[in-house]
Amino acid sequence: MARDYYGILGVDQEATEQEIKKAYRKLARKYHPDVNPSEEAAEKFAEIAAAQEVLLDPQKRAIVDRGGDPMEAGGGMGGGAGFGGGLGDIFEAFFGGGGGARQPRSRVQPGNDALLRTSITLDEAFAGVKKDVTVDTAVLCEKCHGTGSKTESKPVTCGTCGGAGQVQEMQQSFLGNVMTTRECPTCHGYGEVIQDPCTQCAGDGRVRATRDLVVNIPAGINSGMRIRMASQGEVGHGGGPAGDLYVEVQVEPHPVFVRENNDLHLRLTVPMYDAALGTQLSVDNLAGERTTIDVPGGTQPGDTIHLPGEGMPRLRAEGAGDMIAHVQVTVPTALSNDERATLEDLRDGCPDNAEVHVESNAHGDGFFSRMRDKFRR
Ligand SMILES: [Zn+2]
Ligand SMILES: [Zn+2]
């Protein structure tokens, strides 16, 4: 069947040479490979170029007017050198392969991961907890089920970029004219447009919504750790598969315990009598049980008492860290006469006297040893 060369250029059979050239230029501005790098545009341009050639040649135009096709076998360009193939090759030679190498990105995109932060108490971190969280992410549009269309109709090829997803522009620079490529402003790089966008999601295929989820936080979790919830992140453009949701856990400070890895540190304030004679005291551990701490006689200020296995449970493993009590010894400030007399008796019978400390005998990492090390360097 003969091609409709008039129809290709959008002119009628009485069109003058000027009208044909004008129609050709108008279409070329849209489909020229410099403007539009897509494969379809290259074919379309080949078509309009051929149509102009035919209609501007009185002999070929006469064949068209008789209902024939001058580009078919026997035509000026030889067998088979009609649309597409023949001219396409020419364009590839001129324009370095045309725009075929560039592909528009798929309208259906995988969704992004989402991050959410939640804080829990140290007690909750100790025992593990199921935490209710509210997630604000993109979810599949209920109305169009991700198609982005109000009706059943499929997306159509973008008219601006011819489906390439990008447009090329000639820009003048000090190097001369430079061809730049940028995302098509009409279809935003997808190469196709939805003609009847869904009223709910405006064609995105997804909408923002809040969802309530339950996060299972395991015992032993520490601040900054993230729990991954597969496919609970954002639904992608065009209803694409959802990313993952990460819940970052922040453990709140505890009034008694300071956590370091899996160890739980606490301070004990021990009167000097108890430090000298020894005592026992109990503390509520994070399991809600009373734990007895033995302060042995002769405990010095700054001494630590270790309770193995009384710390935080190891995350997804057996065992637990230690509880470590740091002893602070208090000295009475207001003494009754009796107390004073008793202490004086004690002092009289005691061989130890106050003396100047010999720093070289010092051990530990307190203020003085830090200062000493500093001066040694
Ligand atoms: Zn929708
Ligand atoms: Zn486009």
Short mmCIF file of C-alpha atoms in Angstrom, two decimals, residues 97-363:
data_model
loop_
_atom_site.label_atom_id
_atom_site.label_comp_id
_atom_site.label_asym_id
_atom_site.label_seq_id
_atom_site.Cartn_x
_atom_site.Cartn_y
_atom_site.Cartn_z
CA GLY A 97 24.18 5.97 16.40
CA GLY A 98 21.32 8.32 17.09
CA GLY A 99 19.66 8.25 20.44
CA GLY A 100 19.01 4.55 20.51
CA ALA A 101 21.60 3.87 23.16
CA ARG A 102 19.80 6.01 25.71
CA GLN A 103 16.86 4.33 27.29
CA PRO A 104 14.12 6.11 29.14
CA ARG A 105 13.91 4.91 32.71
CA SER A 106 11.12 2.62 33.61
CA ARG A 107 8.03 4.31 34.95
CA VAL A 108 7.89 1.62 37.60
CA GLN A 109 10.76 2.26 39.98
CA PRO A 110 11.80 0.37 43.09
CA GLY A 111 10.97 2.37 46.20
CA ASN A 112 13.44 3.98 48.58
CA ASP A 113 14.33 2.64 51.97
CA ALA A 114 12.89 4.59 54.85
CA LEU A 115 14.47 5.40 58.20
CA LEU A 116 12.60 5.88 61.41
CA ARG A 117 13.92 6.57 64.89
CA THR A 118 12.43 5.35 68.10
CA SER A 119 13.60 5.54 71.67
CA ILE A 120 13.25 2.92 74.35
CA THR A 121 14.20 2.70 77.99
CA LEU A 122 17.21 0.72 79.19
CA ASP A 123 14.79 -1.68 80.86
CA GLU A 124 13.16 -2.28 77.47
CA ALA A 125 16.57 -2.81 75.87
CA PHE A 126 17.36 -5.31 78.62
CA ALA A 127 14.23 -7.40 78.14
CA GLY A 128 13.46 -6.74 74.49
CA VAL A 129 10.24 -4.99 73.53
CA LYS A 130 7.57 -4.83 70.86
CA LYS A 131 7.31 -1.16 70.01
CA ASP A 132 4.45 0.54 68.18
CA VAL A 133 5.72 2.98 65.58
CA THR A 134 3.97 5.21 63.09
CA VAL A 135 5.56 5.31 59.65
CA ASP A 136 4.94 8.11 57.19
CA THR A 137 5.90 6.74 53.78
CA ALA A 138 4.64 6.32 50.26
CA VAL A 139 2.15 3.50 49.89
CA LEU A 140 0.49 2.00 46.84
CA CYS A 141 -2.38 4.14 45.58
CA GLU A 142 -5.54 2.26 46.41
CA LYS A 143 -7.49 3.93 43.67
CA CYS A 144 -5.34 2.99 40.66
CA HIS A 145 -3.30 0.16 42.24
CA GLY A 146 -0.12 1.81 41.09
CA THR A 147 -0.92 2.28 37.42
CA GLY A 148 -1.33 6.04 37.89
CA SER A 149 -4.24 6.01 35.48
CA LYS A 150 -7.82 6.92 36.24
CA THR A 151 -9.05 4.50 33.60
CA GLU A 152 -7.71 1.31 32.12
CA SER A 153 -5.85 3.20 29.38
CA LYS A 154 -2.12 2.62 29.10
CA PRO A 155 0.48 5.37 29.25
CA VAL A 156 1.35 6.86 25.86
CA THR A 157 4.71 7.82 24.42
CA CYS A 158 5.72 11.31 25.47
CA GLY A 159 5.29 13.81 22.67
CA THR A 160 8.04 16.12 23.86
CA CYS A 161 10.87 13.61 23.86
CA GLY A 162 9.36 10.93 21.66
CA GLY A 163 9.79 8.39 24.41
CA ALA A 164 13.50 8.92 25.01
CA GLY A 165 12.99 10.45 28.43
CA GLN A 166 15.45 13.20 27.64
CA VAL A 167 15.74 16.13 25.34
CA GLN A 168 18.79 17.58 23.69
CA GLU A 169 19.46 21.24 23.39
CA MET A 170 22.01 23.22 21.44
CA GLN A 171 23.73 25.67 23.71
CA GLN A 172 26.26 28.27 22.81
CA SER A 173 29.45 28.32 24.76
CA PHE A 174 32.96 29.61 24.25
CA LEU A 175 33.75 26.24 22.70
CA GLY A 176 31.07 26.79 20.12
CA ASN A 177 27.73 25.09 20.01
CA VAL A 178 27.45 22.31 22.53
CA MET A 179 24.75 19.71 22.63
CA THR A 180 23.38 19.18 26.08
CA THR A 181 21.01 16.48 27.21
CA ARG A 182 18.60 16.88 30.05
CA GLU A 183 15.64 15.11 31.53
CA CYS A 184 12.47 15.64 29.51
CA PRO A 185 10.38 18.22 31.40
CA THR A 186 7.12 16.69 30.23
CA CYS A 187 7.55 13.05 31.24
CA HIS A 188 10.37 13.55 33.80
CA GLY A 189 12.51 10.94 32.11
CA TYR A 190 9.99 8.14 31.89
CA GLY A 191 9.44 8.51 28.14
CA GLU A 192 5.73 8.07 28.55
CA VAL A 193 2.92 10.10 29.95
CA ILE A 194 -0.33 9.16 31.59
CA GLN A 195 -3.19 10.79 29.75
CA ASP A 196 -5.78 10.44 32.47
CA PRO A 197 -3.91 10.72 35.76
CA CYS A 198 -5.47 9.14 38.80
CA THR A 199 -7.12 11.81 40.92
CA GLN A 200 -5.76 10.26 44.10
CA CYS A 201 -2.06 10.09 43.25
CA ALA A 202 -1.80 12.41 40.21
CA GLY A 203 -0.25 9.59 38.19
CA ASP A 204 2.49 8.72 40.67
CA GLY A 205 0.94 5.36 41.51
CA ARG A 206 1.56 5.95 45.20
CA VAL A 207 0.40 8.27 47.93
CA ARG A 208 1.80 9.34 51.25
CA ALA A 209 0.19 7.74 54.20
CA THR A 210 0.88 6.92 57.80
CA ARG A 211 0.86 3.33 58.93
CA ASP A 212 1.12 1.80 62.35
CA LEU A 213 3.63 -1.01 62.69
CA VAL A 214 4.96 -3.11 65.50
CA VAL A 215 8.75 -3.37 65.66
CA ASN A 216 10.21 -6.34 67.41
CA ILE A 217 13.22 -4.96 69.30
CA PRO A 218 15.47 -7.76 70.55
CA ALA A 219 16.96 -7.87 74.04
CA GLY A 220 20.45 -6.40 74.22
CA ILE A 221 19.97 -3.77 71.53
CA ASN A 222 22.14 -0.70 71.85
CA SER A 223 21.77 2.93 70.82
CA GLY A 224 22.30 3.55 67.11
CA MET A 225 21.48 0.00 66.03
CA ARG A 226 18.98 -0.41 63.23
CA ILE A 227 16.31 -3.01 62.75
CA ARG A 228 15.45 -3.79 59.14
CA MET A 229 11.85 -4.45 58.20
CA ALA A 230 11.82 -5.83 54.68
CA SER A 231 9.46 -4.18 52.19
CA GLN A 232 8.06 -1.74 54.74
CA GLY A 233 9.76 1.28 53.16
CA GLU A 234 8.50 3.52 50.40
CA VAL A 235 6.56 2.17 47.48
CA GLY A 236 8.28 3.23 44.25
CA HIS A 237 7.09 5.46 41.45
CA GLY A 238 4.47 3.72 39.36
CA GLY A 239 3.68 1.37 42.24
CA GLY A 240 7.15 -0.20 42.16
CA PRO A 241 8.24 -2.63 44.89
CA ALA A 242 8.65 -1.06 48.31
CA GLY A 243 12.06 -0.47 49.85
CA ASP A 244 12.91 -1.54 53.36
CA LEU A 245 12.19 0.25 56.57
CA TYR A 246 15.00 0.74 59.04
CA VAL A 247 14.15 1.53 62.62
CA GLU A 248 17.02 3.15 64.46
CA VAL A 249 16.85 2.60 68.17
CA GLN A 250 17.90 5.16 70.75
CA VAL A 251 18.21 3.92 74.32
CA GLU A 252 17.32 6.56 76.88
CA PRO A 253 19.64 7.24 79.83
CA HIS A 254 18.83 5.30 83.00
CA PRO A 255 18.71 6.96 86.43
CA VAL A 256 21.03 4.37 88.00
CA PHE A 257 22.92 2.44 85.33
CA VAL A 258 25.31 3.72 82.69
CA ARG A 259 25.77 1.24 79.90
CA GLU A 260 29.09 0.52 78.24
CA ASN A 261 28.76 -2.20 75.62
CA ASN A 262 27.12 -4.98 77.61
CA ASP A 263 28.34 -3.85 81.01
CA LEU A 264 26.21 -1.84 83.38
CA HIS A 265 28.06 0.62 85.59
CA LEU A 266 26.67 2.13 88.75
CA ARG A 267 28.00 4.23 91.58
CA LEU A 268 27.81 3.25 95.21
CA THR A 269 28.09 5.80 97.95
CA VAL A 270 29.61 3.99 100.96
CA PRO A 271 30.20 5.67 104.34
CA MET A 272 33.79 5.25 105.51
CA TYR A 273 32.72 2.90 108.32
CA ASP A 274 31.12 0.54 105.81
CA ALA A 275 34.09 0.81 103.48
CA ALA A 276 36.37 -0.13 106.38
CA LEU A 277 34.23 -2.86 107.89
CA GLY A 278 32.46 -4.18 104.78
CA THR A 279 28.75 -4.22 104.09
CA GLN A 280 26.07 -5.50 101.78
CA LEU A 281 23.57 -3.47 99.83
CA SER A 282 20.98 -4.37 97.30
CA VAL A 283 20.06 -2.77 94.02
CA ASP A 284 17.14 -3.33 91.66
CA ASN A 285 18.58 -4.81 88.51
CA LEU A 286 16.96 -4.28 85.10
CA ALA A 287 15.09 -7.56 85.38
CA GLY A 288 13.32 -6.01 88.38
CA GLU A 289 15.03 -8.30 90.87
CA ARG A 290 17.05 -7.38 93.93
CA THR A 291 20.73 -7.95 93.41
CA THR A 292 23.01 -8.03 96.43
CA ILE A 293 26.32 -6.26 96.19
CA ASP A 294 29.00 -7.28 98.66
CA VAL A 295 31.27 -4.44 99.65
CA PRO A 296 34.27 -6.13 101.25
CA GLY A 297 35.99 -4.66 104.31
CA GLY A 298 38.85 -2.36 103.38
CA THR A 299 37.26 -1.10 100.18
CA GLN A 300 39.03 2.02 98.91
CA PRO A 301 37.47 5.01 97.19
CA GLY A 302 37.32 4.30 93.43
CA ASP A 303 37.40 0.53 93.85
CA THR A 304 35.12 -1.42 91.57
CA ILE A 305 33.06 -4.45 92.41
CA HIS A 306 32.27 -6.80 89.51
CA LEU A 307 29.12 -8.89 89.32
CA PRO A 308 29.68 -11.18 86.35
CA GLY A 309 26.68 -11.90 84.14
CA GLU A 310 24.53 -9.21 85.79
CA GLY A 311 24.83 -6.77 82.88
CA MET A 312 22.97 -6.46 79.58
CA PRO A 313 22.13 -9.63 77.67
CA ARG A 314 24.21 -10.09 74.54
CA LEU A 315 22.28 -9.28 71.39
CA ARG A 316 21.08 -12.47 69.71
CA ALA A 317 23.60 -14.50 71.69
CA GLU A 318 24.02 -16.34 74.94
CA GLY A 319 25.23 -14.71 78.10
CA ALA A 320 25.39 -11.20 79.45
CA GLY A 321 27.85 -8.51 80.42
CA ASP A 322 28.81 -7.57 83.95
CA MET A 323 27.44 -5.19 86.49
CA ILE A 324 30.26 -2.99 87.76
CA ALA A 325 29.82 -0.95 90.91
CA HIS A 326 32.15 2.02 91.42
CA VAL A 327 32.66 2.79 95.07
CA GLN A 328 32.62 6.33 96.37
CA VAL A 329 33.53 6.60 100.04
CA THR A 330 31.98 9.38 102.07
CA VAL A 331 33.52 10.92 105.13
CA PRO A 332 31.21 12.31 107.84
CA THR A 333 31.24 16.10 108.01
CA ALA A 334 29.28 16.74 111.19
CA LEU A 335 30.40 14.61 114.11
CA SER A 336 28.67 14.34 117.50
CA ASN A 337 30.89 14.49 120.57
CA ASP A 338 30.61 10.72 121.03
CA GLU A 339 31.55 10.04 117.42
CA ARG A 340 34.46 12.37 117.65
CA ALA A 341 35.68 10.63 120.82
CA THR A 342 35.36 7.22 119.18
CA LEU A 343 37.25 8.29 116.10
CA GLU A 344 39.99 9.84 118.22
CA ASP A 345 40.35 6.55 120.08
CA LEU A 346 40.64 4.75 116.78
CA ARG A 347 43.27 7.16 115.55
CA ASP A 348 45.35 6.81 118.69
CA GLY A 349 45.51 3.07 118.23
CA CYS A 350 46.27 3.28 114.54
CA PRO A 351 49.82 3.04 113.22
CA ASP A 352 49.05 4.99 110.04
CA ASN A 353 49.64 8.72 109.92
CA ALA A 354 48.91 11.29 107.31
CA GLU A 355 51.94 11.71 105.06
CA VAL A 356 53.01 13.19 101.80
CA HIS A 357 52.33 10.81 99.01
CA VAL A 358 55.23 9.52 96.97
CA GLU A 359 54.04 9.83 93.40
CA SER A 360 56.32 7.12 92.05
CA ASN A 361 54.40 4.64 94.18
CA ALA A 362 51.09 5.73 92.72
CA HIS A 363 49.14 3.46 90.48
#
